[in-house]
Each structure stands twice: as structure tokens, then as C-alpha cells.
Amino acid sequence: MAGMCCGVNMGETETAAPVDPSSKSARKRRMEIHQFNFVPSDSTVAPPLGMKRQKIEVVVEEKPKGNELARVPDGGEKKTSAPSVVLSPEFPKFGMTSVCGRRRDMEDCVAIHPSFFLRDVDLPSGFHFFGVYDGHGCSHVSTKCKERMHEIVRDEAESGGMVAWERTMSRSFLKMDKEVKDWCGAGAAGASTSTCRCELRTPQCEAVGSTAVVAVLTPDKIVVSNCGDSRAVLCRNGVAIPLSTDHKPDRPDELSRIQESGGRVIFWDGPRVFGVLAMSRAIGDSYLKPYVISEPEVTVTERTAEDECLILASDGLWDVVSNETACGVARMCLQSRKPPSPGNDVTVTAAGESSDKACSDASILLTKLALARRSQDNVSVVVVDLRKGQISN
């Protein structure tokens, strides 16, 4: 039988030939899985051999500010983004895991900003921002999105009266795309904080881009904006509800748009724009415009008492795990949560991440499931608890 983890089939097929544990292939598999560096949002995980556990400092303030998750760099090294982490019981509970997997380079980035936008004094928790960016060609566009997207969204939302989310998110993505184009056009002058292998030299940077799936949580809405093939899925009363649709070149409406603009979709290891890019929308990729656009598709979903969790992930998960399976795994982890101890409901890791352990367990298990099913891509997963009482009104 294929491997099982908490009732979830970890393999792609139901049966498999018995394997001699002493065989060369078995030893290779054991060594291969040891190469994966998981960085979960759980401080109970022991640090690697030869490394000391970092001291965690937690600061609680009356007016909390959003704190961004530290980037998980290639190679598994952990860096603290700030000397302290600000926590609040009004923050949404979440868990995040991001791993390089079987790829040579880590090109995914994750951004989480609780209370990134304070709209009303009667809503002290504000609105909350979650973003997953899956870079291609190199990591500098996804890194730039991680650093700037939430700030652009906040500025757009603050510029008007009542927030029109479709317009706000659309303008934000287009501005992000313009910033990336201008930044890449600056060449080496814009690479002061970049450590990517292409070093922002033209024409290499023209062939670099990133997907972006962004969720903004308000007390009564879930606003999801998607550009590319990362995905957001809502689990509501045990049912998986996709809040975004992948932008694949062979999607009928996307195929028609590309062809009408003079482009072509060529099947080369799957459908690709001009045989190169396996998605029809992305931020960056200047050399493929106007065929590859940065216009997002935006959905605004009313929150209900039946909402359980929201999952944002790169295609490293969705290529091998269905929406239904992902929601089932996350739901199982959330339902198994033990009653929290006083003052110990939120855990903080040395990577600067703040999270609930049940959400963290869900993100870790989903990542392990993707790797066990032989995902060939970077895998980044964010799980947000949406159950009643998680975000105060």
C-alpha cells in the first residue's frame, strides 16, 4: 500500500511493489527526504545539529502593528526579521511553511501582515494581508512583491472613501507590475538588496516574473486577488470552495485573449505562452507582454459562521494535491486543536513567525504531502483559521 499520514494517502497510486529496505533505491529515498528543510511555525521543533536555539522575545502592545514573516531563504538558514514580534489576540490565527523541495533554487516568497490597514477606530484589529508569490526565472520579482505589495494595497485603500476592492486590487497589481519593470530597468543600480543569480542584468531580468495570490481579510469579507497559477481555497462547512482560478494558457478565455493579441500557445511539456511560460498572467515577464498580463481576477466573498479556514499556496502544492484533499487535511488539524493554555495560544519561532499551532500543523502536513507525492516545485502553504472568534469585529 502507498504511505498513509493521518488517514491521507501520501502516494499517487493505491498500490506499490514491496521495496527491500536495504536496497540502493530505498537508501536513496531516505537520503533524499533528509534534504528537505522544513521551517514550520512551531517553536517545539528542535534546531538543526550544531545550531543553538534562538531566544524568542515576545512584546505585547496596546496598538499592535503588522509583522512580516521572515523569508525562508534557500538552504534552510533562518534569519530573524526583527528583534521582537508583536502579538495580539485580535490577530487571525495562521500557519506557514515554505520549502525549496526538489528545485535547485528557492523562488517562492510569503508575506503575512496582520493589521496592515487600520480603516476604522471601531475595528482595532484592522484588515489582514496574506500573500504567496511564486517566482520564475529568478527570485527577485517575488521578493519585490513580498516587500511592496501590501504597502501598495494599503496606499490604494487609503486613497479613497469606501474601499472598492475590485478596483483597489486591480490598480495595486498594475502598480506592482510597473514598479518591477522600472526596478529591473534600473539594472545593477536597483540590485542593492538582491542576492539572486541573475543580478538584475538585462536582458535576463526581462524574463523574470512571479505569480501573486493575495487575500485581504476584513471582519465580514474575504478579498482574493490572483494573477498566475497559485491558488486560494476556502473550506466552508467541510466543502472546498476555490476563490481563484488558475491562469493557464490553455484556459479557453485565456487562450482566446492571447491569440487575439497576436500571441501563440505552444505545447512544450504542457501549454506555454510561445512555448516558454506555463501561465498566462504574471507580474513581470516584460518580454512576453502584451500576451502575459498582470491584471488580477478579484473575488469578494462574504464571510459566514460556517467558514473554517483559508488556504493559500503555490502550484507546488496544487499540482499534486486537490482542493478537497487540502481542505480535508487542514480541517482535520484544526478540529484536533486542544484547548489553549492561558497566554500560550500563539507560538513564535526563531524565524520571526507568529502562529497558531493547529494552523502550523496543517501547513506542515500539506507540505509533506506535496513532497511525498513527488511535487517538483517549491512548495509554500499558508493556512488561516476563519472560525468564529478568530478575528474580532
C-alpha positions as a printed Julia matrix, in Angstrom:
393×3 Matrix{Float64}:
   0.0    0.0     0.0
   1.08   3.57   -0.53
   2.19   5.57    2.5
  -0.5    6.9     4.8
  -0.28  10.0     7.0
  -3.17  10.72    9.38
  -5.54   8.93    7.04
  -4.26  10.75    3.93
  -2.81   8.77    1.04
   0.72  10.1     0.6
   1.3    8.39   -2.74
  -0.1    8.9    -6.2
  -1.27   5.29   -6.56
  -3.03   2.99   -4.17
  -0.7    0.01   -4.59
   3.04  -0.28   -4.89
   5.51  -3.11   -5.19
   7.28  -4.07   -1.94
  10.67  -2.47   -1.55
  13.65  -4.03    0.17
  14.61  -1.51    2.91
  18.26  -2.37    2.38
  18.17  -1.78   -1.39
  20.05   1.03   -3.07
  16.83   2.76   -4.12
  15.48   2.68   -0.56
  18.66   4.22    0.8
  18.49   6.89   -1.88
  14.93   7.79   -0.91
  15.86   8.05    2.76
  18.74  10.38    1.96
  16.58  12.41   -0.41
  13.9   13.23    2.15
  16.61  14.33    4.58
  17.5   17.11    2.16
  14.18  18.88    2.68
  14.44  21.68    5.21
  11.05  22.31    6.76
  10.62  25.64    8.5
   7.34  25.28   10.38
   5.64  27.83   12.58
   6.15  25.71   15.67
   8.77  26.56   18.27
   8.77  22.99   19.64
  10.78  21.73   16.67
  14.42  21.21   17.59
  17.06  23.25   15.7
  19.5   21.52   13.34
  22.53  19.89   14.85
  25.28  22.35   15.64
  22.89  25.29   15.97
  21.69  26.82   19.21
  18.02  27.55   19.72
  17.49  31.27   19.35
  15.92  33.17   22.21
  12.4   34.36   21.44
  11.27  37.75   22.63
   7.55  38.49   22.62
   6.22  42.0    23.07
   2.54  42.83   23.53
   1.4   46.39   22.81
  -1.97  48.11   23.06
  -1.88  49.09   19.37
  -0.25  46.2    17.55
   1.43  46.68   14.21
   1.63  44.11   11.46
   4.75  41.99   11.49
   6.01  40.37    8.32
   7.12  36.77    8.31
  10.84  36.29    7.8
  11.7   34.98    4.34
  12.74  31.35    4.22
  15.99  31.55    2.22
  17.42  28.82    0.05
  19.47  26.39    2.1
  17.21  26.42    5.13
  19.03  29.13    7.1
  16.83  31.08    9.49
  17.02  34.84    9.84
  15.08  36.98   12.29
  13.35  39.86   10.56
  13.07  41.93   13.74
  14.36  41.78   17.32
  10.83  41.3    18.61
   7.43  40.1    17.46
   4.22  41.93   18.3
   1.27  39.69   19.09
  -2.38  40.4    19.7
  -5.34  38.16   20.48
  -7.18  40.0    17.68
  -4.75  38.77   15.05
  -6.01  35.92   12.87
  -4.51  32.53   13.67
  -2.34  31.21   10.84
   0.41  28.76    9.95
   3.0   28.97    7.18
   5.5   26.55    5.67
   7.74  27.28    2.67
  10.36  24.84    1.33
  12.63  24.62   -1.69
  11.69  20.98   -2.32
  13.3   19.37   -5.36
  14.14  22.63   -7.11
  17.68  23.97   -7.27
  16.65  27.46   -6.11
  14.03  28.83   -3.75
  11.89  31.29   -5.72
   8.72  31.35   -3.57
   8.07  34.18   -1.13
   5.35  34.56    1.51
   4.14  37.79    3.12
   1.84  37.97    6.15
   0.86  41.32    7.67
  -1.76  41.27   10.43
  -3.47  44.65   10.82
  -1.66  46.07    7.8
  -4.5   48.54    7.27
  -6.43  50.27   10.08
  -9.59  51.61    8.49
 -11.82  52.37   11.47
 -11.12  53.13   15.14
 -14.01  50.8    15.95
 -12.07  47.94   14.33
  -8.84  47.88   16.38
  -7.65  44.7    14.67
  -7.85  46.3    11.22
  -7.6   44.31    7.99
  -5.15  41.45    7.48
  -2.95  40.68    4.48
  -1.72  37.28    3.25
   0.26  36.79    0.05
   2.02  33.92   -1.74
   4.37  34.76   -4.61
   5.82  32.04   -6.84
   8.75  33.4    -8.81
  10.05  32.02  -12.1
  13.3   32.76  -13.88
  14.73  34.02  -10.59
  13.57  35.18   -7.17
  13.91  38.95   -7.33
  10.4   39.68   -8.64
   8.71  37.51   -5.99
  10.94  39.14   -3.36
   9.97  42.6    -4.58
   6.28  41.63   -4.41
   6.77  40.39   -0.86
   8.36  43.7     0.14
   5.96  46.06   -1.59
   2.56  44.57   -2.5
   0.94  45.08    0.93
   2.16  48.68    1.02
   0.72  49.41   -2.41
  -2.62  47.82   -1.46
  -2.72  49.84    1.75
  -1.97  53.1    -0.07
  -4.65  52.38   -2.67
  -7.22  51.52    0.0
  -6.44  54.69    1.95
  -6.66  56.94   -1.09
 -10.45  56.88   -1.37
 -13.58  56.77    0.74
 -15.31  53.41    0.94
 -12.96  50.71   -0.36
 -13.97  49.32   -3.76
 -11.95  46.13   -3.52
 -12.05  45.09   -7.18
 -10.7   48.45   -8.3
  -8.24  48.68   -5.4
  -6.68  45.28   -6.02
  -6.57  45.7    -9.8
  -4.78  49.04   -9.51
  -2.42  47.61   -6.91
  -1.31  44.73   -9.12
  -0.78  47.01  -12.11
   1.29  49.38   -9.96
   3.31  46.46   -8.64
   4.0   45.35  -12.2
   5.12  48.86  -13.18
   7.42  49.07  -10.16
   9.0   45.76  -11.12
   9.51  46.94  -14.7
  11.08  50.23  -13.57
  13.18  48.47  -10.95
  14.51  45.95  -13.43
  15.15  48.74  -15.93
  17.45  50.37  -13.38
  19.76  47.35  -13.78
  22.52  46.96  -11.22
  21.51  50.23   -9.57
  18.34  48.57   -8.36
  20.01  45.43   -7.12
  21.34  46.71   -3.81
  19.2   44.29   -1.78
  19.05  41.49   -4.34
  21.04  38.28   -4.0
  19.52  36.48   -6.99
  21.69  34.75   -9.53
  20.67  36.94  -12.48
  21.89  40.08  -10.65
  19.2   42.13  -12.41
  21.23  42.4   -15.59
  19.27  42.96  -18.79
  18.07  41.1   -20.76
  17.89  38.39  -18.07
  15.59  40.39  -15.81
  13.11  40.81  -18.67
  12.47  37.06  -18.45
  11.78  37.04  -14.69
   8.34  37.17  -13.13
   6.11  35.93  -10.34
   2.6   34.77   -9.68
   0.68  36.52   -6.92
  -2.27  35.3    -4.89
  -3.28  37.79   -2.21
  -6.02  37.62    0.41
  -7.25  40.54    2.49
  -9.4   39.58    5.48
 -11.91  42.09    6.8
 -14.41  41.38    9.59
 -17.07  40.47    7.0
 -15.26  39.75    3.72
 -12.53  37.66    2.15
 -10.98  39.55   -0.76
  -8.81  37.38   -3.01
  -6.79  38.65   -5.97
  -4.98  36.2    -8.21
  -2.53  36.56  -11.06
  -0.97  33.27  -12.2
  -1.33  29.67  -11.1
  -1.05  29.95   -7.33
  -4.42  29.43   -5.68
  -6.72  30.35   -2.78
  -9.26  27.83   -1.45
 -11.88  28.36    1.24
 -13.04  25.49    3.43
 -16.66  26.14    4.41
 -18.52  23.52    6.43
 -16.27  20.8     5.01
 -16.68  21.91    1.38
 -13.71  23.17   -0.67
 -14.59  26.43   -2.46
 -11.93  27.81   -4.86
 -11.68  31.58   -4.53
  -9.37  31.89   -7.54
  -9.0   30.23  -10.92
  -5.56  29.3   -12.27
  -4.38  31.34  -15.22
  -3.21  28.59  -17.55
  -2.53  29.32  -21.25
  -4.99  26.65  -22.39
  -7.88  28.01  -20.33
 -10.4   28.82  -23.08
 -10.83  32.5   -22.27
  -7.1   33.0   -21.71
  -6.24  31.17  -24.92
  -8.61  33.42  -26.87
  -7.17  36.56  -25.26
  -3.59  35.53  -26.1
  -4.44  34.67  -29.69
  -6.43  37.88  -30.22
  -3.42  39.9   -29.07
  -1.21  38.14  -31.62
   0.35  35.53  -29.34
   0.54  31.76  -29.55
   0.24  28.9   -27.1
   2.64  26.06  -27.84
   2.52  22.69  -26.1
   6.04  22.08  -24.82
   5.88  19.96  -21.68
   2.38  21.36  -21.27
   0.74  24.5   -22.68
   3.06  27.53  -22.61
   2.91  31.05  -24.0
   5.19  30.86  -27.05
   6.41  27.56  -25.63
   8.07  29.37  -22.69
   5.79  30.37  -19.8
   3.33  27.9   -18.29
   0.94  30.63  -17.08
  -0.96  33.34  -18.9
  -0.8   36.06  -16.22
   2.07  37.15  -14.03
   3.83  40.16  -12.56
   6.99  40.93  -14.53
   7.87  38.95  -17.69
   8.18  42.13  -19.73
   9.41  40.21  -22.77
   6.05  38.41  -23.09
   3.77  41.42  -22.88
   1.03  42.0   -24.0
   0.34  38.27  -24.13
   1.11  37.74  -20.43
  -0.69  40.4   -18.39
  -0.63  41.43  -14.74
  -4.37  42.15  -14.43
  -5.67  40.08  -11.48
  -9.01  38.36  -11.14
 -10.64  39.54   -7.91
 -13.3   37.76   -5.85
 -15.07  39.23   -2.82
 -16.66  36.58   -0.61
 -18.94  37.33    2.34
 -17.77  35.59    5.49
 -20.17  33.22    7.26
 -20.27  31.32   10.53
 -19.58  28.12    8.58
 -16.17  29.29    7.32
 -13.4   27.11    8.7
 -10.11  28.03    7.05
  -8.46  29.66    4.07
  -5.55  28.01    2.23
  -3.17  29.99    0.02
  -0.46  28.02   -1.76
   1.86  27.97   -4.74
   1.36  25.43   -7.51
   3.94  23.19   -5.86
   1.04  22.06   -3.67
  -1.85  22.26   -6.16
  -0.03  20.29   -8.87
  -0.29  17.15   -6.73
  -2.98  17.84   -4.1
  -6.64  18.53   -4.89
  -8.68  21.31   -3.29
 -10.79  18.72   -1.46
  -7.81  16.86   -0.05
  -6.11  20.07    1.09
  -9.25  21.24    2.89
  -9.7   17.81    4.47
  -6.15  17.86    5.86
  -6.44  21.43    7.17
  -9.85  20.78    8.68
  -8.59  17.66   10.45
  -5.73  19.62   12.03
  -7.96  22.48   13.17
 -10.54  20.16   14.69
  -7.83  18.38   16.67
  -6.73  21.57   18.41
  -6.53  21.22   22.17
  -7.95  23.94   24.44
  -5.3   26.67   24.63
  -3.43  27.29   27.86
  -3.64  30.84   29.28
  -1.13  33.05   27.48
   0.06  30.17   25.32
  -2.4   30.22   22.43
   0.1   31.67   19.96
   3.52  30.24   19.23
   6.53  32.12   17.88
   9.52  30.61   16.1
  13.08  31.75   15.74
  12.31  32.63   12.12
  10.18  35.54   13.34
   6.87  33.83   12.6
   3.81  34.12   14.85
   1.13  31.48   14.51
  -1.34  29.07   15.99
   0.0   25.53   16.33
  -3.0   23.81   14.72
  -2.69  26.01   11.6
   1.03  25.37   11.65
   0.47  21.62   11.78
  -1.87  21.91    8.79
   0.65  23.82    6.68
   3.43  21.37    7.57
   1.3   18.31    6.8
   0.18  19.73    3.46
   3.78  20.47    2.52
   4.89  16.97    3.48
   2.01  15.53    1.47
   3.06  17.5    -1.62
   6.66  16.31   -1.32
   5.57  12.72   -0.7
   3.55  12.92   -3.91
   6.71  13.96   -5.75
   6.0   17.65   -6.31
   8.81  19.01   -8.47
   8.39  22.65   -7.46
   8.95  24.91   -4.46
   6.07  24.46   -2.02
   4.61  27.33    0.02
   1.44  26.93    2.09
  -0.46  29.38    4.3
  -3.41  28.2     6.41
  -5.62  30.83    8.11
  -8.2   29.92   10.74
 -11.52  31.62    9.91
 -13.7   30.1    12.59
 -15.9   32.27   14.75
 -13.93  34.32   17.23
 -10.65  34.2    15.29
 -10.97  37.8    14.04
 -12.8   40.24   16.28
 -15.34  42.68   14.97
